[in-house]
PDB file of C-alpha atoms in Angstrom:
ATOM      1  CA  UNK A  28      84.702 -17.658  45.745  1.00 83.00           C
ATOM      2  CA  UNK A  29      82.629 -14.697  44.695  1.00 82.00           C
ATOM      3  CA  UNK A  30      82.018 -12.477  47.143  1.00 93.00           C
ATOM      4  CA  UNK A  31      81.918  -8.712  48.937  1.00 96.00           C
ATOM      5  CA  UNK A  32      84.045  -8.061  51.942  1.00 96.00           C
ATOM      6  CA  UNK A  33      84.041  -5.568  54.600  1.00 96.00           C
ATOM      7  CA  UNK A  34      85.995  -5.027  57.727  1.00 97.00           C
ATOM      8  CA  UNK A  35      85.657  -4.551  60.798  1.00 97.00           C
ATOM      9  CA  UNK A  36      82.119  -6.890  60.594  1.00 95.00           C
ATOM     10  CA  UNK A  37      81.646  -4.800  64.267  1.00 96.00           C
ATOM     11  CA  UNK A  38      82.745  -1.379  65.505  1.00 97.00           C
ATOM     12  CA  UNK A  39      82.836   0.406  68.584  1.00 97.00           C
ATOM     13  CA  UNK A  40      84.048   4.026  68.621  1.00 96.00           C
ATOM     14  CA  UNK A  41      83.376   7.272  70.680  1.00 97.00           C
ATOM     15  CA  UNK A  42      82.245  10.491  68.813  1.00 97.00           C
ATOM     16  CA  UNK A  43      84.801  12.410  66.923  1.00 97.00           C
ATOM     17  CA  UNK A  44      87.439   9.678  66.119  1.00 97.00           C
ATOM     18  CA  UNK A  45      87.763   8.981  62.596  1.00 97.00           C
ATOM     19  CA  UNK A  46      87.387   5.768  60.823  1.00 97.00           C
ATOM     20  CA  UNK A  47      86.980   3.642  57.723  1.00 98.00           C
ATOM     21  CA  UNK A  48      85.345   0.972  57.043  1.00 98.00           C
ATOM     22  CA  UNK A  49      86.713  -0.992  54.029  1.00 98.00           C
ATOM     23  CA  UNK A  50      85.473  -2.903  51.029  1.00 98.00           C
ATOM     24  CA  UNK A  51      86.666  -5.140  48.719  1.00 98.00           C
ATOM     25  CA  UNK A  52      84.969  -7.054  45.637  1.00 97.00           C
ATOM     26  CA  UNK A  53      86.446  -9.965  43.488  1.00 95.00           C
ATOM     27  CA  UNK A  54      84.432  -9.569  41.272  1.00 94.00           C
ATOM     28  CA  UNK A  55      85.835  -7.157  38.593  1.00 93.00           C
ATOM     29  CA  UNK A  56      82.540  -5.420  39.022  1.00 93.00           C
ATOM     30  CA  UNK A  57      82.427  -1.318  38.525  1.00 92.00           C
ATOM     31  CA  UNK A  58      79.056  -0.600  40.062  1.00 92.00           C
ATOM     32  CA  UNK A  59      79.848  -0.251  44.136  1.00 94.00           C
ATOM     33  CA  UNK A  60      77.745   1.624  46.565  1.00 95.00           C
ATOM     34  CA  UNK A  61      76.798   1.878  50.422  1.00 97.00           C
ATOM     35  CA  UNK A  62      73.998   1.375  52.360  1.00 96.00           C
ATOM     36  CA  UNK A  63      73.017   2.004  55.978  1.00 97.00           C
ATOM     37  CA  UNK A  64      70.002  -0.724  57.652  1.00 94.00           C
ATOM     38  CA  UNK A  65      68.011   0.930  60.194  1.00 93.00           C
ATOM     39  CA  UNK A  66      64.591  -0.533  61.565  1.00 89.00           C
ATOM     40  CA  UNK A  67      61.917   0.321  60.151  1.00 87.00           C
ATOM     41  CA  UNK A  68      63.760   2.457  57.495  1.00 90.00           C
ATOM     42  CA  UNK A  69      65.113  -0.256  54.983  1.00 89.00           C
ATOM     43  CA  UNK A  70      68.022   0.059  53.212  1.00 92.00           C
ATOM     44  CA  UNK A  71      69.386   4.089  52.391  1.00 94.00           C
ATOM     45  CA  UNK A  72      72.134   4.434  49.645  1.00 94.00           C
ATOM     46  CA  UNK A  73      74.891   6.536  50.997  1.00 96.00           C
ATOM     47  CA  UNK A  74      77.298   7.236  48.424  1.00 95.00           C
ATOM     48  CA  UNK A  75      77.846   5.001  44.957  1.00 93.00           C
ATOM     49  CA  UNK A  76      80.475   4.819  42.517  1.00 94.00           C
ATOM     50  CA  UNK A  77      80.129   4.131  39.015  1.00 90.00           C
ATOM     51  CA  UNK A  78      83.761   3.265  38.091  1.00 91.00           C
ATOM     52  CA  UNK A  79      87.102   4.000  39.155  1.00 94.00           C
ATOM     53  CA  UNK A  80      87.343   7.839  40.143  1.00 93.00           C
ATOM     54  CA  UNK A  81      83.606   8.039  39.327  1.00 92.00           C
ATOM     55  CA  UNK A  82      81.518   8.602  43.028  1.00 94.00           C
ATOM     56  CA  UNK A  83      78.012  10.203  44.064  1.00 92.00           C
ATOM     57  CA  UNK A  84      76.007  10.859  46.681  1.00 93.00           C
ATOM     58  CA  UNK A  85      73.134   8.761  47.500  1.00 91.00           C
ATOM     59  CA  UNK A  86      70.277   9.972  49.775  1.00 90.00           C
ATOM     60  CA  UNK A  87      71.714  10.084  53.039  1.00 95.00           C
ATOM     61  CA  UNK A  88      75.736  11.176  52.473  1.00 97.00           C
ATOM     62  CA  UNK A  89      76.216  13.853  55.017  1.00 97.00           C
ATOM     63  CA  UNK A  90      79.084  12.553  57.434  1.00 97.00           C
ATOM     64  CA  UNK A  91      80.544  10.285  54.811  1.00 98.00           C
ATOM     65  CA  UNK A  92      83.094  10.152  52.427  1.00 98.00           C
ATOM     66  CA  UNK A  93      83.891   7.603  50.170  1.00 98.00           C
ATOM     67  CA  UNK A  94      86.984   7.056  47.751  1.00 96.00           C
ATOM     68  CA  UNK A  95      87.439   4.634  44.760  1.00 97.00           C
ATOM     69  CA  UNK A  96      90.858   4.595  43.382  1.00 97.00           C
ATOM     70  CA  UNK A  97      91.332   1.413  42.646  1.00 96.00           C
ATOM     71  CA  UNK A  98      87.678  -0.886  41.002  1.00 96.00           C
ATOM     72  CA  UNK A  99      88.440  -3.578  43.757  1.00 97.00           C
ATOM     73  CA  UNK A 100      87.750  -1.156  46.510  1.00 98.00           C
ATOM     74  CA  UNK A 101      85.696   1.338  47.723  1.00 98.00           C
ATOM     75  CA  UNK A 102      86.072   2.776  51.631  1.00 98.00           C
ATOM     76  CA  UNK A 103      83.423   4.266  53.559  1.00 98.00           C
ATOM     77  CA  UNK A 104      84.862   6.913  55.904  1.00 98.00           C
ATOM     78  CA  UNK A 105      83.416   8.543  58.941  1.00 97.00           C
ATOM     79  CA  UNK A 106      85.883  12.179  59.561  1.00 96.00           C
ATOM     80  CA  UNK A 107      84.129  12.784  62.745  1.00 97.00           C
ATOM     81  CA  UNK A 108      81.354  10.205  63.911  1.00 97.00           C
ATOM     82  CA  UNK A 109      78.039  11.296  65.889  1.00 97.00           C
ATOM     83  CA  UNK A 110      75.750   8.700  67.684  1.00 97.00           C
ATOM     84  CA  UNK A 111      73.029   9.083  64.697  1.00 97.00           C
ATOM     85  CA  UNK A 112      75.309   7.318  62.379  1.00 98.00           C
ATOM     86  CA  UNK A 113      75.055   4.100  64.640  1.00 98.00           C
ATOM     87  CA  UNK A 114      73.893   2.013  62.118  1.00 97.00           C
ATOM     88  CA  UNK A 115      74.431  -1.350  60.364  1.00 96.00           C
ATOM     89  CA  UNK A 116      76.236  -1.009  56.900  1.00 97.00           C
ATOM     90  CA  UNK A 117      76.269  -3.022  54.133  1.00 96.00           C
ATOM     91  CA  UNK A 118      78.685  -2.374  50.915  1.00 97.00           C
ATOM     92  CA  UNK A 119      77.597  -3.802  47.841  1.00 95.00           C
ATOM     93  CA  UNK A 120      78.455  -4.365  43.975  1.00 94.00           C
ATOM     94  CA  UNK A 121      76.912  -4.799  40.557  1.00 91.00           C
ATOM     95  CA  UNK A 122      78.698  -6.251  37.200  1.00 87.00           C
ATOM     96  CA  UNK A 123      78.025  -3.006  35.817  1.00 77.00           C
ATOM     97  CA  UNK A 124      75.770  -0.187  36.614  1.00 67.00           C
ATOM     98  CA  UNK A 125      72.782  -0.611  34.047  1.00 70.00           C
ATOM     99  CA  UNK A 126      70.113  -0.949  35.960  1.00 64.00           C
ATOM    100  CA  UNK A 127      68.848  -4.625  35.458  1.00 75.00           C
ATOM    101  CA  UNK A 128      72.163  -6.197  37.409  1.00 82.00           C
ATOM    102  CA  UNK A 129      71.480  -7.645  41.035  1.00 87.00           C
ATOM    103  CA  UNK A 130      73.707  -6.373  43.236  1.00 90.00           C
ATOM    104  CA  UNK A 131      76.095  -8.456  45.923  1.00 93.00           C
ATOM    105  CA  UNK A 132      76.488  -7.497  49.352  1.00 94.00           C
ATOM    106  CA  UNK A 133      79.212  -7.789  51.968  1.00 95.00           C
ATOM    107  CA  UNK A 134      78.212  -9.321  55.556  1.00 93.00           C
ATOM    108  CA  UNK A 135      77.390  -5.906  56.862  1.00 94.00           C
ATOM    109  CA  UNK A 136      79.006  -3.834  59.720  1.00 96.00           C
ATOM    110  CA  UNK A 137      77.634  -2.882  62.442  1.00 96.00           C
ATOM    111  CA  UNK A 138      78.685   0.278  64.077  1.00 98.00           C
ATOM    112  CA  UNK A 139      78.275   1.796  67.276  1.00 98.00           C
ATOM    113  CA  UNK A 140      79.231   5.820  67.896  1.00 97.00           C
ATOM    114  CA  UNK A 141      79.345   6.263  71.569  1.00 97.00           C
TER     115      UNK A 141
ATOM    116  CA  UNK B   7      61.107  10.017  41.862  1.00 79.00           C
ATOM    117  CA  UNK B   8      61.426   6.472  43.178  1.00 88.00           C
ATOM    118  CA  UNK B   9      59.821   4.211  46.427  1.00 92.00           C
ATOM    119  CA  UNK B  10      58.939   1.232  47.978  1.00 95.00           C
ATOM    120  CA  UNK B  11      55.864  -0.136  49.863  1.00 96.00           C
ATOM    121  CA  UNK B  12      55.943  -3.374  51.656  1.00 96.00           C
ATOM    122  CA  UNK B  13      52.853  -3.142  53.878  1.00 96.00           C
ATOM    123  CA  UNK B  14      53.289  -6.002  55.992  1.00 96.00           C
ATOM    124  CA  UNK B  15      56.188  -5.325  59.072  1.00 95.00           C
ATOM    125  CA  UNK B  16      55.752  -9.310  59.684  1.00 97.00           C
ATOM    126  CA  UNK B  17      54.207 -12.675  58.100  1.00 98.00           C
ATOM    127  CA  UNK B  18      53.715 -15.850  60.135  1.00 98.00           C
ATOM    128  CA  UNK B  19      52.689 -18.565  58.465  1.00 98.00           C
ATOM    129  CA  UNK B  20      52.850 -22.651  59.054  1.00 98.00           C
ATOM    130  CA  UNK B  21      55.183 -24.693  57.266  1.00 98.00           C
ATOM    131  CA  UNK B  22      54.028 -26.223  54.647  1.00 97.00           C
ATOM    132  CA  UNK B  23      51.050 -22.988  54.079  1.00 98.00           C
ATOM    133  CA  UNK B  24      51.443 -20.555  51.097  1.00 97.00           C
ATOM    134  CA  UNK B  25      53.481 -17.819  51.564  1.00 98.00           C
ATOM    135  CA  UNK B  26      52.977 -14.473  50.022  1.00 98.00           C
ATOM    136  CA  UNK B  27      55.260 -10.753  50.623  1.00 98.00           C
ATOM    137  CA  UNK B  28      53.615  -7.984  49.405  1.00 98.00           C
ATOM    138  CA  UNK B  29      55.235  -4.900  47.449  1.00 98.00           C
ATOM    139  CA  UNK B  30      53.860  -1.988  45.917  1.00 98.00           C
ATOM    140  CA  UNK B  31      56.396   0.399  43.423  1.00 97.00           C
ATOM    141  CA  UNK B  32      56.628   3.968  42.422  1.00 95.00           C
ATOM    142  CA  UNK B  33      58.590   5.093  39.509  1.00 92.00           C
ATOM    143  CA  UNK B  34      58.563   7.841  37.241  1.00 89.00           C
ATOM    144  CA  UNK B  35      60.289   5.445  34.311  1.00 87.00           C
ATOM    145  CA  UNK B  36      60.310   2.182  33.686  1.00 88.00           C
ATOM    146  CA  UNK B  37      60.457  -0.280  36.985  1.00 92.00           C
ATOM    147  CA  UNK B  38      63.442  -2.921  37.303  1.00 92.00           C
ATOM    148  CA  UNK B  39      62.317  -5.167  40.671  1.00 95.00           C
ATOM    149  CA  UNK B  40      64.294  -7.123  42.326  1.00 95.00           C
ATOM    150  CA  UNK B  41      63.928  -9.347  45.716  1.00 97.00           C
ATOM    151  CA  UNK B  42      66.332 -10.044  48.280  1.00 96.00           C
ATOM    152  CA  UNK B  43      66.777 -11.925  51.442  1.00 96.00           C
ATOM    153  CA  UNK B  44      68.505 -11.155  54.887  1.00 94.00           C
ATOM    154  CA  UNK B  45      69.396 -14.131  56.860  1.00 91.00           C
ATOM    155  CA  UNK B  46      70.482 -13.216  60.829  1.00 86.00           C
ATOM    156  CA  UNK B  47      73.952 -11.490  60.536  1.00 81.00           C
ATOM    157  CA  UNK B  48      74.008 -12.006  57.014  1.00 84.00           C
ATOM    158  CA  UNK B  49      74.422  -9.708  54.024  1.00 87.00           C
ATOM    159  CA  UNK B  50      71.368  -9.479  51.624  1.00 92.00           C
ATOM    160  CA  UNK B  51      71.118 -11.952  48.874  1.00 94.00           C
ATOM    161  CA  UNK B  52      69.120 -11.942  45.840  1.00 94.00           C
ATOM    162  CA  UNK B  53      66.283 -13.789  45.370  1.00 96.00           C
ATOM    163  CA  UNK B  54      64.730 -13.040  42.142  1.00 96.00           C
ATOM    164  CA  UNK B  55      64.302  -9.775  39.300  1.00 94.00           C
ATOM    165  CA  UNK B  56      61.822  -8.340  36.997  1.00 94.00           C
ATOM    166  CA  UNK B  57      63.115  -6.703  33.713  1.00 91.00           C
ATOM    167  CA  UNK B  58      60.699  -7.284  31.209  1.00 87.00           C
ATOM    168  CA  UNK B  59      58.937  -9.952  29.499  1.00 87.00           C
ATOM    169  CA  UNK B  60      56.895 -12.702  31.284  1.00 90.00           C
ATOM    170  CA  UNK B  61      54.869 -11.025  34.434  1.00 92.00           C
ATOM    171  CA  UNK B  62      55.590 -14.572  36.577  1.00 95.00           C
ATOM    172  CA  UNK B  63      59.425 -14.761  37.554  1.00 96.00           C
ATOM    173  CA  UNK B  64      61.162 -17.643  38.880  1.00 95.00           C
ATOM    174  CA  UNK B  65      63.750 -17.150  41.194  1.00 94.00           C
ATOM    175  CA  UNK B  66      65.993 -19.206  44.316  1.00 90.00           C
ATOM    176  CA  UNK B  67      64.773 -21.936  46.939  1.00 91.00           C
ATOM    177  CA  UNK B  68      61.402 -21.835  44.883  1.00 95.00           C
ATOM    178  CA  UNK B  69      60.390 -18.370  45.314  1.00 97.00           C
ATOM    179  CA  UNK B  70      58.307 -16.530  42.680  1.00 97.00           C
ATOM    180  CA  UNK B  71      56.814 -12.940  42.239  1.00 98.00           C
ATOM    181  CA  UNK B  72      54.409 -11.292  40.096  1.00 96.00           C
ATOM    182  CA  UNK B  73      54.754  -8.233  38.356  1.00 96.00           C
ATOM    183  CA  UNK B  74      51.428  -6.615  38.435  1.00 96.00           C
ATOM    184  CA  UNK B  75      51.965  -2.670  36.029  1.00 94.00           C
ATOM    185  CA  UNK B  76      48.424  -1.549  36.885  1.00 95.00           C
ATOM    186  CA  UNK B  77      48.641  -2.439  40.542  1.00 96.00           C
ATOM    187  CA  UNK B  78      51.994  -1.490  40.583  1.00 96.00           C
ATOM    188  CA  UNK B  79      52.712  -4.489  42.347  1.00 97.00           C
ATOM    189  CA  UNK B  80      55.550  -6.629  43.018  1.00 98.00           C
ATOM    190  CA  UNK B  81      54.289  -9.566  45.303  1.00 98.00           C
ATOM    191  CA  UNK B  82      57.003 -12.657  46.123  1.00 98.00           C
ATOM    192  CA  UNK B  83      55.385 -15.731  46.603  1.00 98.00           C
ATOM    193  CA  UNK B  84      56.182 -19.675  47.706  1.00 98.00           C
ATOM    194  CA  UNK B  85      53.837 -22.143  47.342  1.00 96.00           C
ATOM    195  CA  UNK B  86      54.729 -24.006  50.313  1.00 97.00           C
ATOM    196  CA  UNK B  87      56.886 -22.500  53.135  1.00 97.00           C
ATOM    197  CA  UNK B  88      59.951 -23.987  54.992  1.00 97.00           C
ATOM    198  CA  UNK B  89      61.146 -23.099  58.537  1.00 96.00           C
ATOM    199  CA  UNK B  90      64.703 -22.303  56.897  1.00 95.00           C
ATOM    200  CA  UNK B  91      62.877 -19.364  54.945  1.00 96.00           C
ATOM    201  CA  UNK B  92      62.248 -17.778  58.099  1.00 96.00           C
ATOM    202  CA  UNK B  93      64.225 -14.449  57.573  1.00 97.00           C
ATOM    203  CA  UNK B  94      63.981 -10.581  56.611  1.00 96.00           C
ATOM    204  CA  UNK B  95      62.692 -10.119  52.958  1.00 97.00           C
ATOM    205  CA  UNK B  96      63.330  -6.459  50.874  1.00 96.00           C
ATOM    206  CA  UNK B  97      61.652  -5.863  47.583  1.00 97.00           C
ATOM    207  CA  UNK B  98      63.461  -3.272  45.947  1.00 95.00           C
ATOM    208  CA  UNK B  99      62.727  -0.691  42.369  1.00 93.00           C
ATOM    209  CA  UNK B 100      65.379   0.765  40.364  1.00 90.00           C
ATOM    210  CA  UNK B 101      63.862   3.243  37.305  1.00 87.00           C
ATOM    211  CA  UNK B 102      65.141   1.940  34.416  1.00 82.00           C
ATOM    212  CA  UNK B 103      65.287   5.189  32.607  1.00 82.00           C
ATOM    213  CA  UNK B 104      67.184   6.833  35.420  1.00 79.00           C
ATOM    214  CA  UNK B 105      70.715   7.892  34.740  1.00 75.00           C
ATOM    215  CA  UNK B 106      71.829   7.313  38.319  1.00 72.00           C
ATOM    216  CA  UNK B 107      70.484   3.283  38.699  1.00 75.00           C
ATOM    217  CA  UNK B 108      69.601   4.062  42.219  1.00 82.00           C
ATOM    218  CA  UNK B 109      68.570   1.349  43.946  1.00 87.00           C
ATOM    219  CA  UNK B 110      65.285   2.024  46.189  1.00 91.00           C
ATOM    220  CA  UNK B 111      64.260  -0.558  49.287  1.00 93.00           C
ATOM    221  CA  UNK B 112      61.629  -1.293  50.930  1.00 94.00           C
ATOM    222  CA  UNK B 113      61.108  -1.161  55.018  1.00 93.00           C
ATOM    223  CA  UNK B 114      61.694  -5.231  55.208  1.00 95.00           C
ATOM    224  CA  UNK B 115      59.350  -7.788  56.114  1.00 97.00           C
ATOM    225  CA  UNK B 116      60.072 -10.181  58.819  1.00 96.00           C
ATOM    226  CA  UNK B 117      58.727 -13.645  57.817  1.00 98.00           C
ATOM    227  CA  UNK B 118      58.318 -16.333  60.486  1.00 97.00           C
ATOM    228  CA  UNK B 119      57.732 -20.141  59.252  1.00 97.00           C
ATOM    229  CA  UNK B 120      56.371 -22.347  62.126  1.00 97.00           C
ATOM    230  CA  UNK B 121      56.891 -26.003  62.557  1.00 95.00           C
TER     231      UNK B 121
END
């Protein structure tokens, strides 16, 4: 089956302690990118990555980093969380990234920074 | 520069009732639209996409939207609503002559189908 995966689907961490959140597409695509959901805010890119080796920031990348080193996968990490990045995050990917390809997201994860 | 409007936080409507989500664009190029759905602890899934050609596109579970270029509009639309499409809709723009296919959303609209 087609799809986007992330892990963990929920998170609970204090401030300061590193972690990743992973994702993983099967679908040979090359377009990936991340997205934090809050209310009343929609959907805010993070970071994106074009190809393999190939990333950029979105609109709201401070606090993140983001690695793609192999096409399947592309990790979100969080060095040193804060409370304001308590959010619900969705990965997603594109067949390729000209711009008239939908994208497919993973189930989302929702984090919590204590 | 690139955004999204949807002007409506919520829609109730009765089943069975038409059942319209409204979205206004801004782009500086040329405006790819696309529609997606959010389902309770579900990831977004697409619903339907404007490229170019004919203004009225088809998309899943009998959705439609117009593309409107001199209202800038982007309204999805089902001509008779179902319970099970009560869920959290984003229209979204992407500038086609943009070099970094950024995808821009919308706030969401809630849409509630009574029985």
């Amino acid at each position: 089956e087609a799809q986007v995966t992330q892990n963990p689907r929920y998170l609970i961490t204090v401030t300061g302690k590193k972690l990743t959140v992973t994702c993983s597409q099967n679908m040979n695509h090359e377009y990936m990118s991340w997205y934090r959901q809050d209310p009343g805010l929609g959907l805010r890119q993070i970071y994106y990555s074009m190809n393999v080796e190939v990333t950029d920031k979105g609109d709201v990348p401070e606090g993140y980093k983001v690695s793609r080193k192999e096409k399947r996968n592309f990790p979100l990490i969080l060095e040193s969380p804060s409370p304001n990045q308590t959010s619900l995050y969705f990965c997603a990917s594109s067949f390729r990234a000209e711009a008239n390809t939908e994208a497919f997201f993973g189930q989302g994860t929702r984090l919590t920074v204590v | 520069a690139q955004s999204v409007a949807q002007p409506e936080d919520q829609v109730n409507v009765a089943e069975g009732n038409p059942l319209t989500v409204k979205c206004t664009y801004s782009v500086s190029g040329n405006p790819y639209l696309f529609w997606y759905v959010q389902y309770p602890n579900r990831g977004l899934q697409f619903l339907l996409k404007y490229i170019t050609g004919d203004n009225l596109v088809k998309g899943s579970y009998g959705f439609e939207a117009e593309f409107n270029k001199s209202q800038t509009s982007f309204h999805l639309k089902k001509p008779s609503a179902l319970v099970s499409d009560s869920a959290l809709y984003f229209c979204a723009v992407r500038d086609g002559w943009s070099n970094d296919y950024k995808l821009s959303f919308g706030a969401g609209t809630t849409v509630t189908v009574r029985a």
